[in-house]
Amino acid sequence: MTRTYLPLDAADAAKYRTRVTLLGTAGGPPWWDGSDRTGISTAITVNDAVYLIDCGEGWGPQFRKSGLGPAGFQKGLDNMRAVFITHHHSDHMVDYPNLLLLAWHNGSDGLKQPIQIHGPGDRGALPPIFAEEKREFLPEVFHPESPTPGLVESSEKLLQAYALDINDRMRDNAKQDLREIFEFHDIELPAGTGDDPNGNPTPGMEPFEIYRDDNVRVTAILVDHRPVFPAFAFRFDTPDGAIVISGDTGVCGNLVTISEGADILLHECIDMDWVDGLMGPDSPKPDPNLMQHMLAAHTAIEEVGPQAEKAGVGTLVLTHLVPGNTPPEKWQKAQIGFSGNLVVGEDLMHFGLGEPRD
Ligand SMILES: [Zn+2]
């Protein structure tokens, strides 16, 4: 039986062994007019170990404000165990370098265990050019030597770009070798998945384990965010319940599979009226193909509820809201087709799972 969870403030959430904290709830790379939502990022805390999912713009300052780190000089990254990246879009990754470069100044220097970072591997093929037949000029491939790198390669190249700082800190400030602080992993798809980045990116499959420790078991499944591939949803099974993070996805059977019976499903959402205004029939540049394209890669407000209902989820929390400035009342329409508890996510909203500790 799943339970209903309501948002808590930081002090109340701290009473729980297992917590979910929305660090940032905006989707998309634009800076949304009139919105103070931070870029997409979520923290899950179990027994004070922190697991970070995605590194959207501003996750670091939000992490400090969240109260998840201990007070004092140590800023809390000493409690970070693992990081999970759902896919390689910039709005999920843009502040990833902050983690790599600032960690040893903010708690992680002298870590006993490296922070484990898991993300999608190399796409393996370039995506097709959208509406190729209508384009006047076709884009040159950027960085043809490796045009679709995975997490391990991206991370190593980011560190190379900052070699001067890294060498300076290690030589002049006697900082621990940065290579001992992080371990990078490309998420390997199980053999026989039958995925095809430019064909069917989401064959029906079972969630597969990518990480496990004494607090959590993390499983992943492919979701439909074409042409971005691989794109993952993650499930965290904790001693106090299960939390699923959809990542970016259109309506997709695999998302229902991984969300089966979850206590909390954090799901992305797009306001199609906004897309309509940009490229719908009454817009300056009507392009029905582009509309379809956006719809296939994201889940519209009225489509989220039925997905959560099929999965039998207890609490559905909307996050990764596109655009970030759509009013909260409108997102409430996601209740349509869902008999459980709906929460429209806000930055620094917390949930506690299980029972509060004394
Ligand atoms: Zn995306």
PDB file of N, CA and C in Angstrom, residues 91-144:
ATOM      1  N   ASP A  91      20.294  21.567 -19.644  1.00  0.00           N
ATOM      2  CA  ASP A  91      19.574  22.028 -18.449  1.00  0.00           C
ATOM      3  C   ASP A  91      19.686  21.042 -17.283  1.00  0.00           C
ATOM      4  N   HIS A  92      20.190  19.856 -17.548  1.00  0.00           N
ATOM      5  CA  HIS A  92      20.404  18.859 -16.479  1.00  0.00           C
ATOM      6  C   HIS A  92      21.872  18.755 -16.062  1.00  0.00           C
ATOM      7  N   MET A  93      22.728  19.411 -16.845  1.00  0.00           N
ATOM      8  CA  MET A  93      24.174  19.180 -16.695  1.00  0.00           C
ATOM      9  C   MET A  93      24.979  20.452 -16.487  1.00  0.00           C
ATOM     10  N   VAL A  94      24.366  21.615 -16.692  1.00  0.00           N
ATOM     11  CA  VAL A  94      25.171  22.824 -16.869  1.00  0.00           C
ATOM     12  C   VAL A  94      25.988  23.158 -15.615  1.00  0.00           C
ATOM     13  N   ASP A  95      25.492  22.805 -14.441  1.00  0.00           N
ATOM     14  CA  ASP A  95      26.265  23.068 -13.221  1.00  0.00           C
ATOM     15  C   ASP A  95      26.944  21.810 -12.688  1.00  0.00           C
ATOM     16  N   TYR A  96      27.142  20.836 -13.548  1.00  0.00           N
ATOM     17  CA  TYR A  96      27.924  19.653 -13.185  1.00  0.00           C
ATOM     18  C   TYR A  96      29.389  20.008 -12.914  1.00  0.00           C
ATOM     19  N   PRO A  97      29.992  20.904 -13.731  1.00  0.00           N
ATOM     20  CA  PRO A  97      31.384  21.270 -13.420  1.00  0.00           C
ATOM     21  C   PRO A  97      31.529  21.846 -12.012  1.00  0.00           C
ATOM     22  N   ASN A  98      30.504  22.538 -11.515  1.00  0.00           N
ATOM     23  CA  ASN A  98      30.584  23.080 -10.151  1.00  0.00           C
ATOM     24  C   ASN A  98      30.877  21.968  -9.161  1.00  0.00           C
ATOM     25  N   LEU A  99      30.165  20.872  -9.325  1.00  0.00           N
ATOM     26  CA  LEU A  99      30.356  19.746  -8.411  1.00  0.00           C
ATOM     27  C   LEU A  99      31.802  19.258  -8.478  1.00  0.00           C
ATOM     28  N   LEU A 100      32.300  19.081  -9.712  1.00  0.00           N
ATOM     29  CA  LEU A 100      33.642  18.509  -9.872  1.00  0.00           C
ATOM     30  C   LEU A 100      34.715  19.438  -9.317  1.00  0.00           C
ATOM     31  N   LEU A 101      34.524  20.750  -9.519  1.00  0.00           N
ATOM     32  CA  LEU A 101      35.607  21.672  -9.192  1.00  0.00           C
ATOM     33  C   LEU A 101      35.507  22.276  -7.799  1.00  0.00           C
ATOM     34  N   LEU A 102      34.293  22.374  -7.270  1.00  0.00           N
ATOM     35  CA  LEU A 102      34.123  23.038  -5.980  1.00  0.00           C
ATOM     36  C   LEU A 102      34.049  22.051  -4.825  1.00  0.00           C
ATOM     37  N   ALA A 103      33.880  20.765  -5.136  1.00  0.00           N
ATOM     38  CA  ALA A 103      33.647  19.775  -4.072  1.00  0.00           C
ATOM     39  C   ALA A 103      34.769  19.796  -3.048  1.00  0.00           C
ATOM     40  N   TRP A 104      36.026  19.865  -3.500  1.00  0.00           N
ATOM     41  CA  TRP A 104      37.107  19.723  -2.519  1.00  0.00           C
ATOM     42  C   TRP A 104      37.295  20.974  -1.647  1.00  0.00           C
ATOM     43  N   HIS A 105      36.594  22.048  -1.980  1.00  0.00           N
ATOM     44  CA  HIS A 105      36.601  23.235  -1.111  1.00  0.00           C
ATOM     45  C   HIS A 105      35.388  23.258  -0.193  1.00  0.00           C
ATOM     46  N   ASN A 106      34.466  22.329  -0.383  1.00  0.00           N
ATOM     47  CA  ASN A 106      33.171  22.404   0.293  1.00  0.00           C
ATOM     48  C   ASN A 106      32.760  21.086   0.931  1.00  0.00           C
ATOM     49  N   GLY A 107      33.744  20.431   1.489  1.00  0.00           N
ATOM     50  CA  GLY A 107      33.401  19.260   2.280  1.00  0.00           C
ATOM     51  C   GLY A 107      33.997  17.960   1.809  1.00  0.00           C
ATOM     52  N   SER A 108      34.336  17.847   0.523  1.00  0.00           N
ATOM     53  CA  SER A 108      34.734  16.518   0.057  1.00  0.00           C
ATOM     54  C   SER A 108      36.239  16.252   0.168  1.00  0.00           C
ATOM     55  N   ASP A 109      37.035  17.253   0.576  1.00  0.00           N
ATOM     56  CA  ASP A 109      38.479  17.022   0.663  1.00  0.00           C
ATOM     57  C   ASP A 109      38.744  16.007   1.786  1.00  0.00           C
ATOM     58  N   GLY A 110      39.413  14.942   1.465  1.00  0.00           N
ATOM     59  CA  GLY A 110      39.678  13.930   2.471  1.00  0.00           C
ATOM     60  C   GLY A 110      38.579  12.884   2.593  1.00  0.00           C
ATOM     61  N   LEU A 111      37.708  12.811   1.579  1.00  0.00           N
ATOM     62  CA  LEU A 111      36.658  11.789   1.588  1.00  0.00           C
ATOM     63  C   LEU A 111      37.257  10.395   1.691  1.00  0.00           C
ATOM     64  N   LYS A 112      36.612   9.547   2.471  1.00  0.00           N
ATOM     65  CA  LYS A 112      37.082   8.154   2.578  1.00  0.00           C
ATOM     66  C   LYS A 112      36.691   7.355   1.345  1.00  0.00           C
ATOM     67  N   GLN A 113      35.470   7.674   0.858  1.00  0.00           N
ATOM     68  CA  GLN A 113      34.939   6.941  -0.293  1.00  0.00           C
ATOM     69  C   GLN A 113      34.706   7.926  -1.422  1.00  0.00           C
ATOM     70  N   PRO A 114      35.133   7.610  -2.645  1.00  0.00           N
ATOM     71  CA  PRO A 114      34.857   8.541  -3.750  1.00  0.00           C
ATOM     72  C   PRO A 114      33.356   8.674  -3.996  1.00  0.00           C
ATOM     73  N   ILE A 115      32.953   9.847  -4.495  1.00  0.00           N
ATOM     74  CA  ILE A 115      31.560  10.055  -4.905  1.00  0.00           C
ATOM     75  C   ILE A 115      31.362   9.320  -6.234  1.00  0.00           C
ATOM     76  N   GLN A 116      30.342   8.491  -6.280  1.00  0.00           N
ATOM     77  CA  GLN A 116      30.086   7.680  -7.477  1.00  0.00           C
ATOM     78  C   GLN A 116      29.157   8.453  -8.409  1.00  0.00           C
ATOM     79  N   ILE A 117      29.591   8.692  -9.634  1.00  0.00           N
ATOM     80  CA  ILE A 117      28.772   9.466 -10.577  1.00  0.00           C
ATOM     81  C   ILE A 117      28.365   8.577 -11.758  1.00  0.00           C
ATOM     82  N   HIS A 118      27.061   8.453 -11.942  1.00  0.00           N
ATOM     83  CA  HIS A 118      26.524   7.573 -12.987  1.00  0.00           C
ATOM     84  C   HIS A 118      25.720   8.389 -13.988  1.00  0.00           C
ATOM     85  N   GLY A 119      25.958   8.152 -15.271  1.00  0.00           N
ATOM     86  CA  GLY A 119      25.186   8.858 -16.297  1.00  0.00           C
ATOM     87  C   GLY A 119      25.185   8.077 -17.593  1.00  0.00           C
ATOM     88  N   PRO A 120      24.402   8.561 -18.563  1.00  0.00           N
ATOM     89  CA  PRO A 120      24.292   7.833 -19.827  1.00  0.00           C
ATOM     90  C   PRO A 120      25.634   7.720 -20.547  1.00  0.00           C
ATOM     91  N   GLY A 121      25.805   6.617 -21.238  1.00  0.00           N
ATOM     92  CA  GLY A 121      26.996   6.406 -22.062  1.00  0.00           C
ATOM     93  C   GLY A 121      26.851   7.104 -23.412  1.00  0.00           C
ATOM     94  N   ASP A 122      27.829   6.865 -24.275  1.00  0.00           N
ATOM     95  CA  ASP A 122      27.864   7.457 -25.622  1.00  0.00           C
ATOM     96  C   ASP A 122      26.601   7.061 -26.395  1.00  0.00           C
ATOM     97  N   ARG A 123      26.000   8.023 -27.093  1.00  0.00           N
ATOM     98  CA  ARG A 123      24.796   7.724 -27.889  1.00  0.00           C
ATOM     99  C   ARG A 123      25.089   6.700 -28.984  1.00  0.00           C
ATOM    100  N   GLY A 124      26.283   6.727 -29.499  1.00  0.00           N
ATOM    101  CA  GLY A 124      26.690   5.721 -30.477  1.00  0.00           C
ATOM    102  C   GLY A 124      26.406   6.118 -31.916  1.00  0.00           C
ATOM    103  N   ALA A 125      25.572   7.104 -32.144  1.00  0.00           N
ATOM    104  CA  ALA A 125      25.267   7.564 -33.506  1.00  0.00           C
ATOM    105  C   ALA A 125      24.710   8.970 -33.401  1.00  0.00           C
ATOM    106  N   LEU A 126      24.978   9.781 -34.429  1.00  0.00           N
ATOM    107  CA  LEU A 126      24.390  11.131 -34.427  1.00  0.00           C
ATOM    108  C   LEU A 126      22.888  11.032 -34.646  1.00  0.00           C
ATOM    109  N   PRO A 127      22.136  11.959 -34.078  1.00  0.00           N
ATOM    110  CA  PRO A 127      20.689  11.974 -34.365  1.00  0.00           C
ATOM    111  C   PRO A 127      20.456  12.498 -35.781  1.00  0.00           C
ATOM    112  N   PRO A 128      19.283  12.191 -36.353  1.00  0.00           N
ATOM    113  CA  PRO A 128      18.972  12.763 -37.670  1.00  0.00           C
ATOM    114  C   PRO A 128      18.827  14.278 -37.563  1.00  0.00           C
ATOM    115  N   ILE A 129      18.935  14.968 -38.683  1.00  0.00           N
ATOM    116  CA  ILE A 129      18.714  16.424 -38.701  1.00  0.00           C
ATOM    117  C   ILE A 129      17.215  16.657 -38.819  1.00  0.00           C
ATOM    118  N   PHE A 130      16.658  17.389 -37.842  1.00  0.00           N
ATOM    119  CA  PHE A 130      15.213  17.595 -37.832  1.00  0.00           C
ATOM    120  C   PHE A 130      14.788  18.429 -39.038  1.00  0.00           C
ATOM    121  N   ALA A 131      13.738  17.997 -39.720  1.00  0.00           N
ATOM    122  CA  ALA A 131      13.177  18.697 -40.889  1.00  0.00           C
ATOM    123  C   ALA A 131      14.265  18.998 -41.924  1.00  0.00           C
ATOM    124  N   GLU A 132      15.103  18.007 -42.175  1.00  0.00           N
ATOM    125  CA  GLU A 132      16.267  18.184 -43.060  1.00  0.00           C
ATOM    126  C   GLU A 132      15.864  18.751 -44.416  1.00  0.00           C
ATOM    127  N   GLU A 133      14.750  18.244 -44.940  1.00  0.00           N
ATOM    128  CA  GLU A 133      14.349  18.642 -46.301  1.00  0.00           C
ATOM    129  C   GLU A 133      14.002  20.127 -46.388  1.00  0.00           C
ATOM    130  N   LYS A 134      13.642  20.719 -45.232  1.00  0.00           N
ATOM    131  CA  LYS A 134      13.239  22.139 -45.252  1.00  0.00           C
ATOM    132  C   LYS A 134      14.399  23.074 -44.906  1.00  0.00           C
ATOM    133  N   ARG A 135      15.539  22.517 -44.512  1.00  0.00           N
ATOM    134  CA  ARG A 135      16.623  23.383 -44.033  1.00  0.00           C
ATOM    135  C   ARG A 135      17.425  23.923 -45.212  1.00  0.00           C
ATOM    136  N   GLU A 136      17.729  25.178 -45.117  1.00  0.00           N
ATOM    137  CA  GLU A 136      18.512  25.789 -46.188  1.00  0.00           C
ATOM    138  C   GLU A 136      19.981  25.382 -46.080  1.00  0.00           C
ATOM    139  N   PHE A 137      20.472  25.394 -44.826  1.00  0.00           N
ATOM    140  CA  PHE A 137      21.862  24.986 -44.595  1.00  0.00           C
ATOM    141  C   PHE A 137      21.862  23.852 -43.589  1.00  0.00           C
ATOM    142  N   LEU A 138      22.648  22.833 -43.867  1.00  0.00           N
ATOM    143  CA  LEU A 138      22.726  21.710 -42.925  1.00  0.00           C
ATOM    144  C   LEU A 138      23.895  21.962 -41.970  1.00  0.00           C
ATOM    145  N   PRO A 139      23.700  21.634 -40.692  1.00  0.00           N
ATOM    146  CA  PRO A 139      24.763  21.934 -39.726  1.00  0.00           C
ATOM    147  C   PRO A 139      25.974  21.023 -39.918  1.00  0.00           C
ATOM    148  N   GLU A 140      27.141  21.601 -39.745  1.00  0.00           N
ATOM    149  CA  GLU A 140      28.382  20.800 -39.702  1.00  0.00           C
ATOM    150  C   GLU A 140      28.392  20.057 -38.377  1.00  0.00           C
ATOM    151  N   VAL A 141      28.910  18.861 -38.385  1.00  0.00           N
ATOM    152  CA  VAL A 141      29.003  18.114 -37.128  1.00  0.00           C
ATOM    153  C   VAL A 141      29.992  18.819 -36.205  1.00  0.00           C
ATOM    154  N   PHE A 142      29.582  19.017 -34.970  1.00  0.00           N
ATOM    155  CA  PHE A 142      30.482  19.608 -33.980  1.00  0.00           C
ATOM    156  C   PHE A 142      31.326  18.499 -33.358  1.00  0.00           C
ATOM    157  N   HIS A 143      32.607  18.712 -33.311  1.00  0.00           N
ATOM    158  CA  HIS A 143      33.551  17.759 -32.722  1.00  0.00           C
ATOM    159  C   HIS A 143      33.363  16.335 -33.281  1.00  0.00           C
ATOM    160  N   PRO A 144      33.597  16.206 -34.620  1.00  0.00           N
ATOM    161  CA  PRO A 144      33.314  14.917 -35.271  1.00  0.00           C
ATOM    162  C   PRO A 144      34.113  13.741 -34.700  1.00  0.00           C
TER     163      PRO A 144
END
